[in-house]
Coordinates of C-alpha atoms in Angstrom, one line a residue:
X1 CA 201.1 116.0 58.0
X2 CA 197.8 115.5 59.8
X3 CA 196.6 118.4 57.6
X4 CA 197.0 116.1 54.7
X5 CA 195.7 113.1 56.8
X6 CA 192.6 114.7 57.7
X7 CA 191.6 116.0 54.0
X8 CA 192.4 112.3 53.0
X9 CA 190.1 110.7 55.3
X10 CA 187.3 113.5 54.4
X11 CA 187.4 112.7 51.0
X12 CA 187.1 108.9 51.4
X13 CA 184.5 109.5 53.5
X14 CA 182.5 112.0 50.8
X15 CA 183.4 109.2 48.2
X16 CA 181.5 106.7 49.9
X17 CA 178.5 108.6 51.0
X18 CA 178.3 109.0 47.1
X19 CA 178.4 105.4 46.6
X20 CA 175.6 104.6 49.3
X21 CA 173.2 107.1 47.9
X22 CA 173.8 105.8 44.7
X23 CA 172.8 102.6 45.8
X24 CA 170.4 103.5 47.6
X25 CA 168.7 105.2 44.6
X26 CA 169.0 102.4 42.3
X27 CA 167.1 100.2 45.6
X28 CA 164.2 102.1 45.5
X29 CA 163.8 102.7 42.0
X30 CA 163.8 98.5 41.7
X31 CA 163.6 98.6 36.8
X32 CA 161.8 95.7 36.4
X33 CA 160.0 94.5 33.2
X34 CA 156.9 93.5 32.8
X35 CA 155.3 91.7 29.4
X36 CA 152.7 93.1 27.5
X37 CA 150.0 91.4 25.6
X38 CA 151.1 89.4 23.1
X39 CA 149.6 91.0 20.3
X40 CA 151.8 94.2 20.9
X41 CA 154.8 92.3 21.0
X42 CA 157.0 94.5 23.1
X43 CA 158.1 95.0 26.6
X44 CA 157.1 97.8 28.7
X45 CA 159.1 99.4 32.0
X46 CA 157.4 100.5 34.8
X47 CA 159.3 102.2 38.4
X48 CA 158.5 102.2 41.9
X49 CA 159.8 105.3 42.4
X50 CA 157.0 107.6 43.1
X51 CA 158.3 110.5 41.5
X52 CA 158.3 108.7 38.1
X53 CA 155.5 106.5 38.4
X54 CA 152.9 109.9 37.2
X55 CA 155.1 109.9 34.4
X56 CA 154.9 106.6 33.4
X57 CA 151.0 106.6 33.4
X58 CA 150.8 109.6 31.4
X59 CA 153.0 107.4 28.4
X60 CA 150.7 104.6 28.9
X61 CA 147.5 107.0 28.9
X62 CA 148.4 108.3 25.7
X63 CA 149.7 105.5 24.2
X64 CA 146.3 103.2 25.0
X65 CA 144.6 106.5 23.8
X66 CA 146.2 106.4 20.6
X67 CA 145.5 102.6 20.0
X68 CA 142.3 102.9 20.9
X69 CA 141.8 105.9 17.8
X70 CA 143.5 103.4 15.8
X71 CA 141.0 100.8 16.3
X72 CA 138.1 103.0 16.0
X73 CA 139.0 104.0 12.5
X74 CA 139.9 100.3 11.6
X75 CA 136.7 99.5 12.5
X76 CA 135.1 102.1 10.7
X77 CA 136.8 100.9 7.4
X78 CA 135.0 97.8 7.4
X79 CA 132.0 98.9 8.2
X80 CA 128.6 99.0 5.2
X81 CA 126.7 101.7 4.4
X82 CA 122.8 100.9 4.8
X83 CA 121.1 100.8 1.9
X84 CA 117.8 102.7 2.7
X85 CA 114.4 102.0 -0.1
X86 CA 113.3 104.8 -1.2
X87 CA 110.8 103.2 -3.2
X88 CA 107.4 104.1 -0.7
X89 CA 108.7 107.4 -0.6
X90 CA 108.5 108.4 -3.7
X91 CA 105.4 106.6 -5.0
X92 CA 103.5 108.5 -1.7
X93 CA 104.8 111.7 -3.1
X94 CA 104.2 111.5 -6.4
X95 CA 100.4 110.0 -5.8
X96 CA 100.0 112.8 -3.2
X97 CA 100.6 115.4 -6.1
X98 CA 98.8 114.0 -8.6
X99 CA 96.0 113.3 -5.7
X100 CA 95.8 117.3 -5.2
X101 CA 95.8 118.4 -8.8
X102 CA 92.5 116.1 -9.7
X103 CA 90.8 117.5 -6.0
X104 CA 92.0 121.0 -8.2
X105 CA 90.4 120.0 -11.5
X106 CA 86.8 118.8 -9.8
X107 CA 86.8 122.3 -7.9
X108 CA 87.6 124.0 -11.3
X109 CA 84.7 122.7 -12.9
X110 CA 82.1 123.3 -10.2
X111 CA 82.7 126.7 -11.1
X112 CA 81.2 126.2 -14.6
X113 CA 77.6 126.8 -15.0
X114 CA 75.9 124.4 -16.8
X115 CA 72.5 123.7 -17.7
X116 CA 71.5 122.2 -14.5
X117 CA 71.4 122.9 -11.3
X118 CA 74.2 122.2 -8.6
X119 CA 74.9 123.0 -5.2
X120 CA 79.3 122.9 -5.8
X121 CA 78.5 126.0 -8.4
X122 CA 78.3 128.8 -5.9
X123 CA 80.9 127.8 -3.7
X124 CA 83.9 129.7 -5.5
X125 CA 81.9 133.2 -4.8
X126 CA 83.5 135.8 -2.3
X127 CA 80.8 137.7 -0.4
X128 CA 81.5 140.7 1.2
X129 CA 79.8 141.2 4.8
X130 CA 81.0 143.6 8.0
X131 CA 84.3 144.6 6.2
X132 CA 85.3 141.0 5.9
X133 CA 84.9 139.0 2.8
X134 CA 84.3 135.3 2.8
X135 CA 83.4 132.5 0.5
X136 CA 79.5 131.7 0.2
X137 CA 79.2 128.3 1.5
X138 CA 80.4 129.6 4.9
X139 CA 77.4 132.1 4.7
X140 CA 74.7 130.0 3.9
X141 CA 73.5 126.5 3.1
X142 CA 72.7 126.2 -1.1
X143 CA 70.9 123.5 -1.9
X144 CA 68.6 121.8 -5.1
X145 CA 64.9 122.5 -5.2
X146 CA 65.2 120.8 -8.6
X147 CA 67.2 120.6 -11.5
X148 CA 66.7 123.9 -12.8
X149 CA 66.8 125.8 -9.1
X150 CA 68.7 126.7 -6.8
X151 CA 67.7 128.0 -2.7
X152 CA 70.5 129.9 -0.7
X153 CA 69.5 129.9 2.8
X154 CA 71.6 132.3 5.0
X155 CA 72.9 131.7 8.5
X156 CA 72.1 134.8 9.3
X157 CA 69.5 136.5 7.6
X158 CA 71.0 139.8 8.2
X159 CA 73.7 139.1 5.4
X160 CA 70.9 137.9 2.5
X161 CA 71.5 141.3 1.0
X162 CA 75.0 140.9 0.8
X163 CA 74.3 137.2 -1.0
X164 CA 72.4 138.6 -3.4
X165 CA 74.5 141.0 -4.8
X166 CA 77.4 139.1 -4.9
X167 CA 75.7 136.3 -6.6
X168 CA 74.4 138.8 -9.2
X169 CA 78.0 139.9 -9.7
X170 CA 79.2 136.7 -10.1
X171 CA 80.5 135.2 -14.2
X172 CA 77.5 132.8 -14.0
X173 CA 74.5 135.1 -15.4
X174 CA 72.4 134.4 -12.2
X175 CA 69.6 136.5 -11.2
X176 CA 68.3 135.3 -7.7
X177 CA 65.1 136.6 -6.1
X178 CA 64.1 137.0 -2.2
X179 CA 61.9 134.3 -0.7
X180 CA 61.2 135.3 2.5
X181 CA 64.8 134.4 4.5
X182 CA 66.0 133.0 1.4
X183 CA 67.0 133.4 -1.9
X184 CA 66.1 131.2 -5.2
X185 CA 68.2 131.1 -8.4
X186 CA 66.5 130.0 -11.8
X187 CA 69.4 128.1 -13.5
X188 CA 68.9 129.6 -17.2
X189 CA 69.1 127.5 -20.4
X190 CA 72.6 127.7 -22.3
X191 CA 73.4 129.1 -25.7
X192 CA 75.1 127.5 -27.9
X193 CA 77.9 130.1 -28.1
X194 CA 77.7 129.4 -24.1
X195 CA 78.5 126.0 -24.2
X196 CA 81.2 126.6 -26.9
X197 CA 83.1 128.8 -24.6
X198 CA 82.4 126.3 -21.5
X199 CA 83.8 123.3 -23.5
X200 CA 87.4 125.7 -24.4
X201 CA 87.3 126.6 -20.6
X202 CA 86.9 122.4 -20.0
X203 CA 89.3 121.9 -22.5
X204 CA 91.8 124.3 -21.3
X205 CA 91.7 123.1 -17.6
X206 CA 92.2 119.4 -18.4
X207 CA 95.4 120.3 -20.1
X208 CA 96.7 122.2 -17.2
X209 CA 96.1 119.6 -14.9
X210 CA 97.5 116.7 -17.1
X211 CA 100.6 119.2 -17.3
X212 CA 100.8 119.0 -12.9
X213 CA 100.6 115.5 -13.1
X214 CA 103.3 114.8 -15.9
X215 CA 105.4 117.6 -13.3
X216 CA 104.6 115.4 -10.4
X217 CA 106.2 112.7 -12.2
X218 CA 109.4 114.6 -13.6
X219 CA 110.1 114.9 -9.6
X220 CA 109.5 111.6 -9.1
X221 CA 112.4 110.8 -11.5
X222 CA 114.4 113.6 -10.1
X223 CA 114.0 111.9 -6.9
X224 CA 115.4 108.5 -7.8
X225 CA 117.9 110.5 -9.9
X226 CA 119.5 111.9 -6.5
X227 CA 119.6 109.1 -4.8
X228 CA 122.4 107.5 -7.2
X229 CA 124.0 104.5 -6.8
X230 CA 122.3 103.8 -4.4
X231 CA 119.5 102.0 -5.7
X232 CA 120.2 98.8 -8.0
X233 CA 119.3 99.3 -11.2
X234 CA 116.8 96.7 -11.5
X235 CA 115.1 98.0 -8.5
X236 CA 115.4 102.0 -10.3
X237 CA 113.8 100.6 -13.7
X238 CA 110.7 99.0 -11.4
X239 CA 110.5 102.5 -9.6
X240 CA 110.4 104.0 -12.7
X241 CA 107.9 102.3 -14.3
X242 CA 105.6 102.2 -11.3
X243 CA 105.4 105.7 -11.2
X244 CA 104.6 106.0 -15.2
X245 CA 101.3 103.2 -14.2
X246 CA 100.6 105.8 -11.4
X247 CA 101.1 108.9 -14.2
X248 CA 98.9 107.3 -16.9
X249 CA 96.2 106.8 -14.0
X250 CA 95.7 110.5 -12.6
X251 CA 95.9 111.4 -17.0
X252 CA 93.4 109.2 -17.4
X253 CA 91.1 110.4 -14.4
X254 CA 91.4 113.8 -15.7
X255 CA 90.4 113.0 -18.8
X256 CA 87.2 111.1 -17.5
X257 CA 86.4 113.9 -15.2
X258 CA 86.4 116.4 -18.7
X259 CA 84.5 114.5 -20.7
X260 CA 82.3 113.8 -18.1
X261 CA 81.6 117.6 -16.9
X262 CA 81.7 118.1 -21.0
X263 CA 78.6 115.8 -21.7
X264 CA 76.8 117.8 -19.2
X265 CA 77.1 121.0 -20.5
X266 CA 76.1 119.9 -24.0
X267 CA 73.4 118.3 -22.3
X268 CA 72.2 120.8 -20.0

C-alpha cells in the first residue's frame, strides 16, 4: 500500500514539473506581433527567445533581400535608353578620309615632272647612304634657282655622291652636275609624247582618288546604317545628305587639283 502511494505521489509530482516548464517556456518565448508597413500588407512574428531570434533575422534578411531585387528590376523596366548623336562622328570621319586621300593626290603629282622646275619633285626619291636608305629631302635641302633649275645642297657633303646617282636613276630623265658641295639639275623641255603619258598618269590618279573618296562615303552610310533605329529618320536623311555635300566637295577638289597640275604640264 505505500508502494502504490509513493509511485502516485511521484507521478503527480513529474506531471506538474511538466506543466511548469511548459509554462515557463511559453514565458520566455512572449509571440507577439508586430505590423509591417502598410504597403506589404501582412503581419510579421518576431520571439524573444534567443535561440530563435538568429533564425528570425535570417527570414527577414532574405526576404528584404529579395524585395529589394524586385525593385531593382522594376526600376530598370522603366527606365530610357539614351539616345546618343552620332551625327559629329561620322561627318569627322568621313572628312578625315577624304582629307588624307587629296594630301595623297598633291604628293602623287609632285612626283611628275613637268616643264618647270619644283622643289616637291625630288622628294619621292630613296637614296641609299651607309647601308641605310632614306628619302632625299632628309639628305639635303632642294631648292629653285629658277624655273628651269634645280640646286640640291647636301647636309653632309660626304653623301653628294650618293645624291647624284640616285637622282640619275630616278623616272624623271634628270642629269645633275656637281657645283662645288652641291648639285644642279637642268629641268629639260617635254615632248609631246612626254606630256601625253603625264596627262594618262594625271588622269589615272584623279580617278583613284575620286574612288577613296566615294569609299569614304560608302562607310559613312554604313555607319549610320549600324546604328539603326536609333537615329530618327529625319535626323538619318540630314546625315545622309550632309555627307553627299562633303563627298561632292573632296570630288570636286580632286578634280581642280588635276586640271590644275594638267595645265602645267601642257604648259611647261
Amino acid at each position: 500500500m505505500a508502494m502504490h502511494l509513493r509511485r502516485a505521489i511521484s507521478n503527480r509530482n513529474a506531471t506538474l514539473l511538466l506543466r511548469n516548464g511548459s509554462s515557463s517556456l511559453q514565458s520566455q518565448r512572449s509571440w507577439f506581433h508586430t505590423p509591417c508597413s502598410r504597403s506589404n500588407g501582412f503581419f510579421r512574428t518576431r520571439y524573444s527567445d534567443p535561440s530563435l531570434s538568429a533564425f528570425g533575422f535570417m527570414q527577414d534578411y532574405r526576404r528584404g533581400f529579395a524585395k529589394g531585387k524586385r525593385s531593382k528590376d522594376d526600376s530598370g523596366a522603366g527606365s530610357t535608353v539614351e539616345v546618343v548623336d552620332i551625327g559629329p562622328t561620322v561627318k569627322e570621319t568621313a572628312v578625315s578620309q577624304m582629307e588624307a586621300a587629296i594630301v595623297a593626290l598633291s604628293r602623287e603629282l609632285t612626283k611628275l615632272r613637268t616643264g618647270r622646275a619644283s622643289p616637291g619633285m625630288l622628294d619621292h626619291i630613296i637614296v641609299e647612304t651607309g647601308g641605310v636608305k632614306m628619302p632625299l629631302n632628309h639628305l639635303a635641302v632642294v631648292s629653285v634657282l629658277d624655273s628651269k633649275t634645280l640646286s640640291i645642297n647636301p647636309y653632309d657633303p660626304n653623301t653628294l655622291k650618293e645624291l647624284e646617282s640616285a637622282i640619275v636613276s630616278s623616272p624623271l630623265g634628270l642629269n645633275p652636275r656637281v657645283d662645288g658641295q652641291r648639285l644642279i639639275a637642268a629641268i629639260p623641255a617635254l615632248t609631246k609624247e612626254h606630256i601625253q603619258a603625264m596627262c594618262k598618269v594625271v588622269a589615272k590618279t584623279s580617278e583613284d582618288v575620286k574612288q577613296s573618296i566615294r569609299r569614304s562615303r560608302q562607310k559613312a552610310l554604313d555607319m549610320m546604317k549600324k546604328a539603326g533605329s536609333s537615329l530618327p529618320k529625319d535626323q538619318m536623311k540630314r546625315l545622309e545628305k550632309e555627307v553627299d555635300e562633303l563627298t561632292k566637295k573632296y570630288v570636286k577638289s580632286a578634280d581642280d587639283i588635276c586640271k590644275a597640275k594638267e595645265k602645267e604640264i601642257n604648259e611647261g
